[in-house]
Structure formats: C-alpha cells, structure tokens
C-alpha cells in the first residue's frame, strides 16, 4: 500500500488512500423513531452513491419484530439501481436472513456478534458461543453461494451492561472467529467509550490474529472520541473506516449508543491530510442535508453543521441590500 509520510513523528507513514464504508442507511435508520418510507431511503442511498461512496450498508435482513425500521429491506433493494462499481451490503443474523439476502441479489453479507454475553443476549438472543456458531454457519453458506462475508464484532471497547471490555476477551473471540471466512473484520466501539490508547492496544492485539489489511474500525461518537480513535487506527495501518452520514446511528439494544463517526467529519480530516477517499465532500454535505430533511431533525455531524451554517451566512449576506453590506 502506497503511503504518505507525515511530518508528525508519532503518526508515522499514513496510507495514501482510505476506504470509507457507509453505514447510515442501516446503523443510522435502525435507531430512528421515524421510519423513512422505502423511496426516501432509496433517495438517500442514491445521494450517498452520487457523492462517491462505493460501499454502502443499506439495510438488515433481521427479524422485523426486532428492528421494524428496516422491515422493508427486500423492497428497498428492489428500488436500488445496481452498478458493478458500488457494493451494497446488509446485516444477516442467521440462515433465514441469508436466504432473504440472496433472494434480494446481494453479493455481500455482514454477520455480526458481540464479545460480551449480556449485549449478545439482548441484541440477538444468543450467547457468544452460539453467536460464533451462527456466524460460522452463515459465513460458510454465503461463501458457498459465492457471496463475500464481512464480520462485525460489537462491544469491543465497552459494553452497556458489563462496562469496560478486557482486551483479552476480544482476542479470545477473534481467535474463535478468525477462520470463518470473512474478507473483513470490523471492530465496533458500539457505545462510543473508546480512547486512543485503548484503541492502539486493541488494534495491536487483534492484528496479531487478523492482518491489518483485513481490519476495519466502526466507531460510535457518543463521547466525541471517534475521530481521535480513527486517527490512531490510521497511524497503525488501518485503511477501512465505517462511518455514517451526518453522524446518524446507534443500536436499539445498546442503551446510550449514539451516532457513528460522521462520514463528512472523517472525509474532511482525511482529505486535509492528503489522503484520498474518492468522495466529493460538497456532494456529501448535500446528502447530509437530505438525511436531515428526511429525518426531520438536525444531525450531529460537525462538518455538516459548519458547512450548512457557512452557506446560510453567505446566503443572508447576499440577501442584504448593497448599502448595508458597505457599512458593515
Ligand atoms: P429470535 O426471536 O431468537 O429468533 O431472534 P427465532 O429464531 O426464535 O425466530 C423468531 C421469529 O423471528 C420467527 O418467526 C422467525 O421466522 C423470525 P415466527 O415463527 O415467530 O413468526 N426470524 C426472522 N424473520 C426475518 N428475518 C430473519 C429472521 N430470523 C428469525 N433473519 C434474531 C433472533 C437474531 C432473529 C433477532 O434477535 C434479531 O433479528 N436481532 C437483530 C438485532 C439487530 O439488528 N440489532 C442491531 C444491529 S447490531 C449493531 O447495531 C452493532 C453494529 O453496528 C456494530 C457496532 O456498533 O458495534 C453492527
Ligand atoms: Mg454500530
């Protein structure tokens, strides 16, 4: 992987390019009180693809009783135009979900499990051991059907029910999972409690089992540390980051989980550091504005709010009569 040498010694050599994996339509919308209509979800996804995102998690093939907001996954995939340059994916908890994903012609499935027992039970009604077995079963069947498999690990930094997660617990679960056949393992700070030194420790220990090139970070920004943790991951060689338009996101079975790292905040930082993403930031802001409109509230993304505020200021200056502009 080509790299740019930063002149900040502790950052070391940084990647020249980063892969941004958009989770807003899934992680974001699963947690909203307002369920968007299927055509509105399709509009939002089209805006994200239009901004240059090439990997978008569009929904979940989970039980509609557990996540009613995403009950229209099949209908949504029926509305989305497909292109060989864009990869759509969705969460798949079991064989039933995989059959639904296959019928919807998805080429990629995302299996997901937690490293802590209480969150696992609350989120998917399984112990961690049962969840590892289910992920293995789904991954094997998906691979045989020619699909790619991504794997999420939740509560890696901390658990809403058990507190701080010992890194050895993470290493143990990764050890049980590493041969199930995923192309990428995304490590989740589900409730956004991670700090940079903890992130460094997790990345170092997990990368002894799974190569850095196969790791991604999925950082929620509940306490404002997501971007700092992403920077640490970047400096250690992580090149894929999950993020969500406008900072939408959360897990309904993890109380206190707030939005993901906002895609615009991540892209702004990366571009500013000379790292390419293939994403058009002004068009991403337009997608964020659309997300706000559809959801009906101001989203937490900082870059989004700064860009919209700046635009509003310029528009009001343009509306002022020329005489008062001169006086000012
Ligand atoms: P269960 O109730 O134990 O399932 O739920 P079951 O196998 O006993 O089946 C019960 C009923 O659900 C049956 O229907 C099944 O057919 C149906 P009935 O016979 O009663 O009419 N069912 C399904 N229906 C549609 N699609 C399916 C499916 N499976 C069963 N795939 C289950 C177990 C796993 C299904 C449930 O707990 C579930 O769907 N959980 C999903 C929870 C979820 O999506 N949470 C949020 C995503 S995780 C997250 O956000 C974290 C992440 O972002 C990373 C991070 O931040 O850390 C990824
Ligand atoms: Mg999440």
Coordinates of C-alpha atoms and ligand atoms in Angstrom, one line a residue:
X1 CA 0.0 0.0 0.0
X2 CA 1.4 3.4 -1.0
X3 CA 1.9 5.8 1.8
X4 CA 2.3 9.5 2.5
X5 CA 4.9 10.3 5.1
X6 CA 3.5 12.7 7.6
X7 CA 5.8 15.2 9.3
X8 CA 4.2 14.4 12.6
X9 CA 6.6 11.8 14.1
X10 CA 4.0 9.9 16.2
X11 CA 1.7 9.5 13.1
X12 CA 4.4 7.7 11.1
X13 CA 3.6 6.7 7.5
X14 CA 0.0 7.1 6.6
X15 CA -1.9 5.4 3.8
X16 CA -2.4 7.3 0.6
X17 CA -5.9 6.1 0.2
X18 CA -8.7 5.0 2.7
X19 CA -11.8 3.0 2.1
X20 CA -15.0 4.6 3.7
X21 CA -17.8 2.1 4.4
X22 CA -21.1 4.0 4.8
X23 CA -23.5 2.6 7.4
X24 CA -26.0 5.4 7.7
X25 CA -28.9 3.7 5.9
X26 CA -28.5 0.7 8.3
X27 CA -26.9 1.7 11.6
X28 CA -28.5 5.2 11.4
X29 CA -32.0 4.3 10.4
X30 CA -32.3 1.3 12.7
X31 CA -32.2 3.7 15.6
X32 CA -34.6 6.4 14.5
X33 CA -38.0 6.8 15.9
X34 CA -39.2 8.0 12.5
X35 CA -39.2 5.2 9.9
X36 CA -38.4 6.6 6.5
X37 CA -40.5 5.4 3.5
X38 CA -38.8 3.0 1.2
X39 CA -38.5 5.6 -1.7
X40 CA -37.0 8.1 0.8
X41 CA -34.4 5.5 1.8
X42 CA -33.6 4.9 -1.8
X43 CA -33.2 8.7 -2.4
X44 CA -30.7 8.9 0.5
X45 CA -28.7 6.0 -0.8
X46 CA -28.7 7.4 -4.3
X47 CA -27.3 10.7 -2.9
X48 CA -24.6 8.8 -1.0
X49 CA -23.6 6.9 -4.1
X50 CA -23.7 10.2 -6.1
X51 CA -21.2 11.7 -3.6
X52 CA -18.8 8.8 -4.4
X53 CA -19.4 6.3 -1.7
X54 CA -18.7 2.8 -3.1
X55 CA -19.6 0.6 -0.2
X56 CA -23.0 1.2 1.5
X57 CA -24.7 -0.9 4.1
X58 CA -28.3 -0.4 3.0
X59 CA -30.4 -2.4 5.5
X60 CA -30.7 -5.6 7.6
X61 CA -32.2 -8.9 7.0
X62 CA -33.0 -9.3 10.7
X63 CA -36.3 -10.0 12.4
X64 CA -38.8 -7.2 11.6
X65 CA -40.1 -7.6 15.1
X66 CA -36.7 -6.7 16.5
X67 CA -35.9 -3.9 14.0
X68 CA -39.2 -2.6 12.5
X69 CA -37.5 0.4 10.9
X70 CA -35.7 -1.9 8.4
X71 CA -38.5 -4.3 7.7
X72 CA -38.6 -3.2 4.0
X73 CA -35.1 -4.5 3.1
X74 CA -36.3 -6.5 0.1
X75 CA -38.5 -3.7 -1.2
X76 CA -35.6 -1.2 -0.8
X77 CA -33.1 -3.5 -2.7
X78 CA -35.7 -3.8 -5.4
X79 CA -35.6 0.0 -5.9
X80 CA -31.8 0.5 -5.9
X81 CA -30.1 0.7 -9.2
X82 CA -27.1 -1.7 -9.2
X83 CA -23.7 -1.0 -10.6
X84 CA -20.5 -3.1 -10.7
X85 CA -18.6 -0.1 -9.0
X86 CA -20.9 0.0 -6.0
X87 CA -21.2 -2.7 -3.4
X88 CA -24.4 -2.8 -1.3
X89 CA -24.5 -4.9 1.8
X90 CA -26.8 -5.7 4.8
X91 CA -26.7 -7.4 8.2
X92 CA -27.5 -11.1 8.2
X93 CA -28.0 -12.8 11.6
X94 CA -28.9 -16.4 10.5
X95 CA -29.7 -18.7 7.6
X96 CA -33.2 -17.2 7.2
X97 CA -31.6 -13.7 6.8
X98 CA -29.1 -15.1 4.3
X99 CA -31.9 -16.6 2.2
X100 CA -33.6 -13.2 2.1
X101 CA -30.3 -11.5 1.2
X102 CA -29.7 -14.0 -1.6
X103 CA -33.3 -13.6 -3.0
X104 CA -32.6 -9.8 -3.0
X105 CA -29.4 -10.5 -5.1
X106 CA -26.9 -9.1 -2.6
X107 CA -23.3 -10.0 -3.3
X108 CA -22.2 -9.4 0.3
X109 CA -23.5 -10.3 3.7
X110 CA -22.4 -8.8 7.0
X111 CA -22.6 -11.2 10.0
X112 CA -22.5 -9.6 13.4
X113 CA -21.9 -10.6 17.0
X114 CA -20.7 -9.2 20.3
X115 CA -17.8 -10.1 22.5
X116 CA -19.8 -9.6 25.7
X117 CA -22.5 -12.0 26.9
X118 CA -25.1 -9.5 28.0
X119 CA -25.1 -7.5 24.8
X120 CA -25.1 -10.7 22.7
X121 CA -28.2 -12.0 24.5
X122 CA -30.0 -8.6 24.3
X123 CA -29.2 -8.0 20.7
X124 CA -29.5 -11.4 19.0
X125 CA -30.9 -13.6 21.8
X126 CA -27.8 -15.8 21.7
X127 CA -24.8 -16.5 23.9
X128 CA -21.4 -15.5 22.4
X129 CA -20.6 -19.2 21.7
X130 CA -24.0 -19.6 20.0
X131 CA -23.4 -16.4 18.0
X132 CA -19.9 -17.6 16.9
X133 CA -21.5 -20.9 15.7
X134 CA -24.3 -18.9 13.8
X135 CA -21.8 -16.6 12.2
X136 CA -19.7 -19.6 11.1
X137 CA -22.8 -21.3 9.6
X138 CA -23.9 -18.1 7.7
X139 CA -20.4 -17.4 6.5
X140 CA -19.9 -20.9 5.2
X141 CA -23.3 -20.9 3.4
X142 CA -22.7 -17.4 2.0
X143 CA -19.3 -18.3 0.7
X144 CA -20.6 -21.5 -1.0
X145 CA -23.3 -19.3 -2.6
X146 CA -20.5 -17.0 -4.0
X147 CA -21.1 -14.1 -1.6
X148 CA -18.4 -12.1 0.3
X149 CA -18.7 -12.0 4.0
X150 CA -17.9 -9.1 6.3
X151 CA -17.9 -9.7 10.1
X152 CA -18.7 -7.2 12.8
X153 CA -17.6 -7.5 16.4
X154 CA -19.5 -5.3 18.9
X155 CA -18.8 -4.1 22.4
X156 CA -15.0 -4.4 21.7
X157 CA -14.2 -1.3 23.7
X158 CA -17.0 -1.4 26.3
X159 CA -20.5 -2.9 26.9
X160 CA -23.6 -1.0 28.1
X161 CA -24.2 -3.8 30.6
X162 CA -20.7 -5.0 31.6
X163 CA -18.6 -1.9 31.4
X164 CA -15.0 -1.8 30.0
X165 CA -14.2 -4.9 27.9
X166 CA -10.9 -6.6 28.7
X167 CA -8.8 -6.8 25.5
X168 CA -8.1 -10.4 26.3
X169 CA -11.9 -11.1 25.9
X170 CA -11.7 -9.5 22.4
X171 CA -8.7 -11.6 21.5
X172 CA -10.4 -14.8 22.6
X173 CA -13.5 -14.2 20.5
X174 CA -11.4 -13.2 17.5
X175 CA -9.4 -16.4 17.9
X176 CA -12.7 -18.4 17.6
X177 CA -13.8 -16.4 14.6
X178 CA -10.8 -15.8 12.5
X179 CA -11.2 -18.8 10.2
X180 CA -15.0 -18.4 9.4
X181 CA -14.2 -16.9 6.0
X182 CA -14.7 -13.2 6.3
X183 CA -12.8 -10.8 4.0
X184 CA -13.0 -8.0 6.6
X185 CA -13.5 -7.8 10.4
X186 CA -15.0 -4.6 11.6
X187 CA -14.3 -3.8 15.3
X188 CA -17.1 -1.9 16.9
X189 CA -17.0 0.7 19.7
X190 CA -20.8 0.2 20.0
X191 CA -21.4 2.8 22.7
X192 CA -18.5 5.2 21.9
X193 CA -16.4 4.8 25.1
X194 CA -13.0 4.2 23.4
X195 CA -9.9 6.3 24.0
X196 CA -6.8 6.5 21.8
X197 CA -4.5 4.4 24.0
X198 CA -7.1 1.6 24.3
X199 CA -7.7 1.7 20.6
X200 CA -3.9 1.2 20.0
X201 CA -3.9 -1.7 22.3
X202 CA -7.0 -3.3 20.7
X203 CA -5.6 -2.8 17.1
X204 CA -2.2 -4.2 18.0
X205 CA -3.5 -7.3 19.8
X206 CA -6.2 -8.1 17.2
X207 CA -3.7 -7.6 14.3
X208 CA -1.6 -10.5 15.7
X209 CA -4.5 -12.7 14.7
X210 CA -6.1 -10.9 11.7
X211 CA -3.9 -8.9 9.2
X212 CA -4.3 -5.1 9.4
X213 CA -5.4 -5.1 5.8
X214 CA -8.5 -7.1 6.8
X215 CA -9.5 -4.9 9.7
X216 CA -11.9 -2.0 9.8
X217 CA -12.9 0.3 12.7
X218 CA -16.6 1.0 13.4
X219 CA -16.5 3.9 15.9
X220 CA -19.5 5.5 17.5
X221 CA -19.0 9.0 18.6
X222 CA -21.1 9.2 21.8
X223 CA -18.3 10.9 23.8
X224 CA -16.5 12.7 21.0
X225 CA -13.5 10.4 20.7
X226 CA -14.3 8.6 17.4
X227 CA -12.1 10.8 15.2
X228 CA -9.2 10.6 17.7
X229 CA -9.6 6.8 17.7
X230 CA -9.7 6.7 13.9
X231 CA -6.5 8.7 13.7
X232 CA -4.8 6.2 16.0
X233 CA -6.1 3.3 13.8
X234 CA -4.9 5.1 10.7
X235 CA -1.4 5.6 12.1
X236 CA -1.2 1.9 13.0
X237 CA -2.2 0.8 9.4
X238 CA -6.0 0.5 9.4
X239 CA -7.3 1.6 5.9
X240 CA -11.0 1.0 6.2
X241 CA -13.4 3.0 8.5
X242 CA -17.1 2.7 8.9
X243 CA -19.0 6.0 9.2
X244 CA -22.4 7.3 8.9
X245 CA -23.9 10.3 7.0
X246 CA -24.5 13.3 9.4
X247 CA -23.3 11.1 12.3
X248 CA -26.6 9.1 12.4
X249 CA -26.5 5.8 14.2
X250 CA -26.9 3.7 17.3
X251 CA -28.0 0.2 18.4
X252 CA -31.5 -0.1 19.9
X253 CA -30.2 -2.9 22.1
X254 CA -27.3 -0.9 23.5
X255 CA -28.8 1.9 25.6
X256 CA -26.7 5.1 25.4
X257 CA -25.3 4.2 21.9
X258 CA -25.3 7.4 19.9
X259 CA -24.3 8.3 16.4
X260 CA -21.4 6.8 14.4
X261 CA -18.4 8.8 13.4
X262 CA -19.9 11.2 10.8
X263 CA -18.8 10.4 7.2
X264 CA -18.2 14.1 6.5
X265 CA -16.0 14.6 9.5
X266 CA -13.9 11.6 8.6
X267 CA -13.6 12.6 4.9
X268 CA -12.8 16.2 5.8
X269 CA -9.9 15.1 8.1
X270 CA -8.6 12.6 5.6
X271 CA -8.6 15.0 2.6
X272 CA -7.0 17.6 4.8
X273 CA -4.2 15.2 5.5
X274 CA -3.7 14.4 1.7
X275 CA -5.4 11.0 2.0
X276 CA -7.7 10.1 -0.9
X277 CA -11.2 8.6 -0.5
X278 CA -12.8 9.1 -3.9
X279 CA -15.6 11.1 -2.2
X280 CA -16.8 14.5 -3.2
X281 CA -17.2 16.5 0.1
X282 CA -19.7 19.1 -1.1
X283 CA -21.9 16.4 -2.5
X284 CA -21.6 14.5 0.8
X285 CA -22.9 17.6 2.5
X286 CA -25.9 17.7 0.1
X287 CA -26.5 14.0 1.1
X288 CA -26.3 15.0 4.8
X289 CA -28.7 17.8 4.2
X290 CA -31.1 15.4 2.5
X291 CA -30.7 13.0 5.5
X292 CA -31.6 15.8 7.9
X293 CA -34.7 16.8 5.8
X294 CA -35.9 13.2 5.7
X295 CA -35.4 12.5 9.3
X296 CA -36.7 15.9 10.4
X297 CA -34.0 16.9 12.9
X298 CA -30.6 18.5 13.0
X299 CA -27.9 15.8 12.7
X300 CA -24.8 15.8 15.0
X301 CA -22.1 15.8 12.2
X302 CA -19.8 18.7 12.9
X303 CA -18.6 19.3 9.4
X304 CA -22.2 19.1 8.1
X305 CA -23.4 21.8 10.5
X306 CA -20.4 24.0 9.8
X307 CA -20.9 23.8 6.1
X308 CA -24.6 24.4 6.3
X309 CA -24.0 27.3 8.7
X310 CA -21.5 28.9 6.3
X311 CA -23.8 28.5 3.4
X312 CA -26.6 30.1 5.4
X313 CA -24.3 33.0 6.3
X314 CA -23.3 33.6 2.7
X315 CA -27.0 33.4 1.6
X316 CA -28.0 36.0 4.1
X317 CA -25.1 38.3 3.1
X318 CA -26.3 38.0 -0.5
X319 CA -29.8 39.0 0.6
X320 CA -28.7 42.1 2.4
X321 CA -29.0 45.4 0.4
X322 CA -25.7 46.6 -1.1
X323 CA -25.7 49.7 1.2
X324 CA -25.8 47.8 4.5
X325 CA -23.0 45.5 3.2
X326 CA -20.8 48.5 2.5
X327 CA -21.5 49.9 6.1
X328 CA -20.5 46.5 7.6
Ligands
LIG1 P1 -35.2 -14.9 18.0 O1 -36.6 -14.3 18.4 O2 -34.4 -15.6 19.0 O3 -35.4 -15.8 16.6 O4 -34.4 -13.7 17.3 P2 -36.0 -17.2 16.4 O5 -35.1 -17.9 15.5 O6 -36.5 -17.8 17.6 O7 -37.3 -16.8 15.5 C1 -38.4 -16.0 16.0 C2 -39.2 -15.4 14.8 O8 -38.4 -14.5 14.1 C3 -39.7 -16.5 13.8 O9 -40.9 -16.0 13.3 C4 -38.6 -16.4 12.7 O10 -39.1 -16.8 11.5 C5 -38.3 -14.9 12.7 P3 -42.3 -16.6 13.8 O11 -42.2 -18.1 13.5 O12 -42.4 -16.4 15.3 O13 -43.3 -15.9 13.0 N1 -37.0 -14.6 12.2 C6 -36.7 -13.8 11.1 N2 -37.5 -13.1 10.3 C7 -36.9 -12.4 9.3 N3 -35.6 -12.4 9.1 C8 -34.8 -13.1 9.9 C9 -35.3 -13.9 10.9 N4 -34.8 -14.7 11.9 C10 -35.8 -15.1 12.6 N5 -33.5 -13.1 9.6 C11 -32.8 -12.8 15.8 C12 -33.1 -13.8 16.8 C13 -31.3 -12.8 15.5 C14 -33.6 -13.0 14.5 C15 -33.2 -11.4 16.4 O14 -32.6 -11.3 17.7 C16 -32.8 -10.2 15.6 O15 -33.3 -10.1 14.4 N6 -31.9 -9.4 16.1 C17 -31.3 -8.3 15.3 C18 -30.9 -7.1 16.2 C19 -30.3 -6.0 15.4 O16 -30.4 -5.9 14.2 N7 -29.6 -5.2 16.2 C20 -28.9 -4.0 15.6 C21 -27.8 -4.4 14.7 S1 -26.2 -4.8 15.6 C22 -25.5 -3.2 15.7 O17 -26.1 -2.2 15.5 C23 -24.0 -3.2 16.0 C24 -23.1 -2.8 14.8 O18 -23.5 -1.6 14.3 C25 -21.6 -2.8 15.3 C26 -21.4 -1.9 16.5 O19 -21.8 -0.8 16.5 O20 -20.8 -2.4 17.4 C27 -23.2 -3.9 13.7
LIG2 MG1 -22.9 0.4 15.0

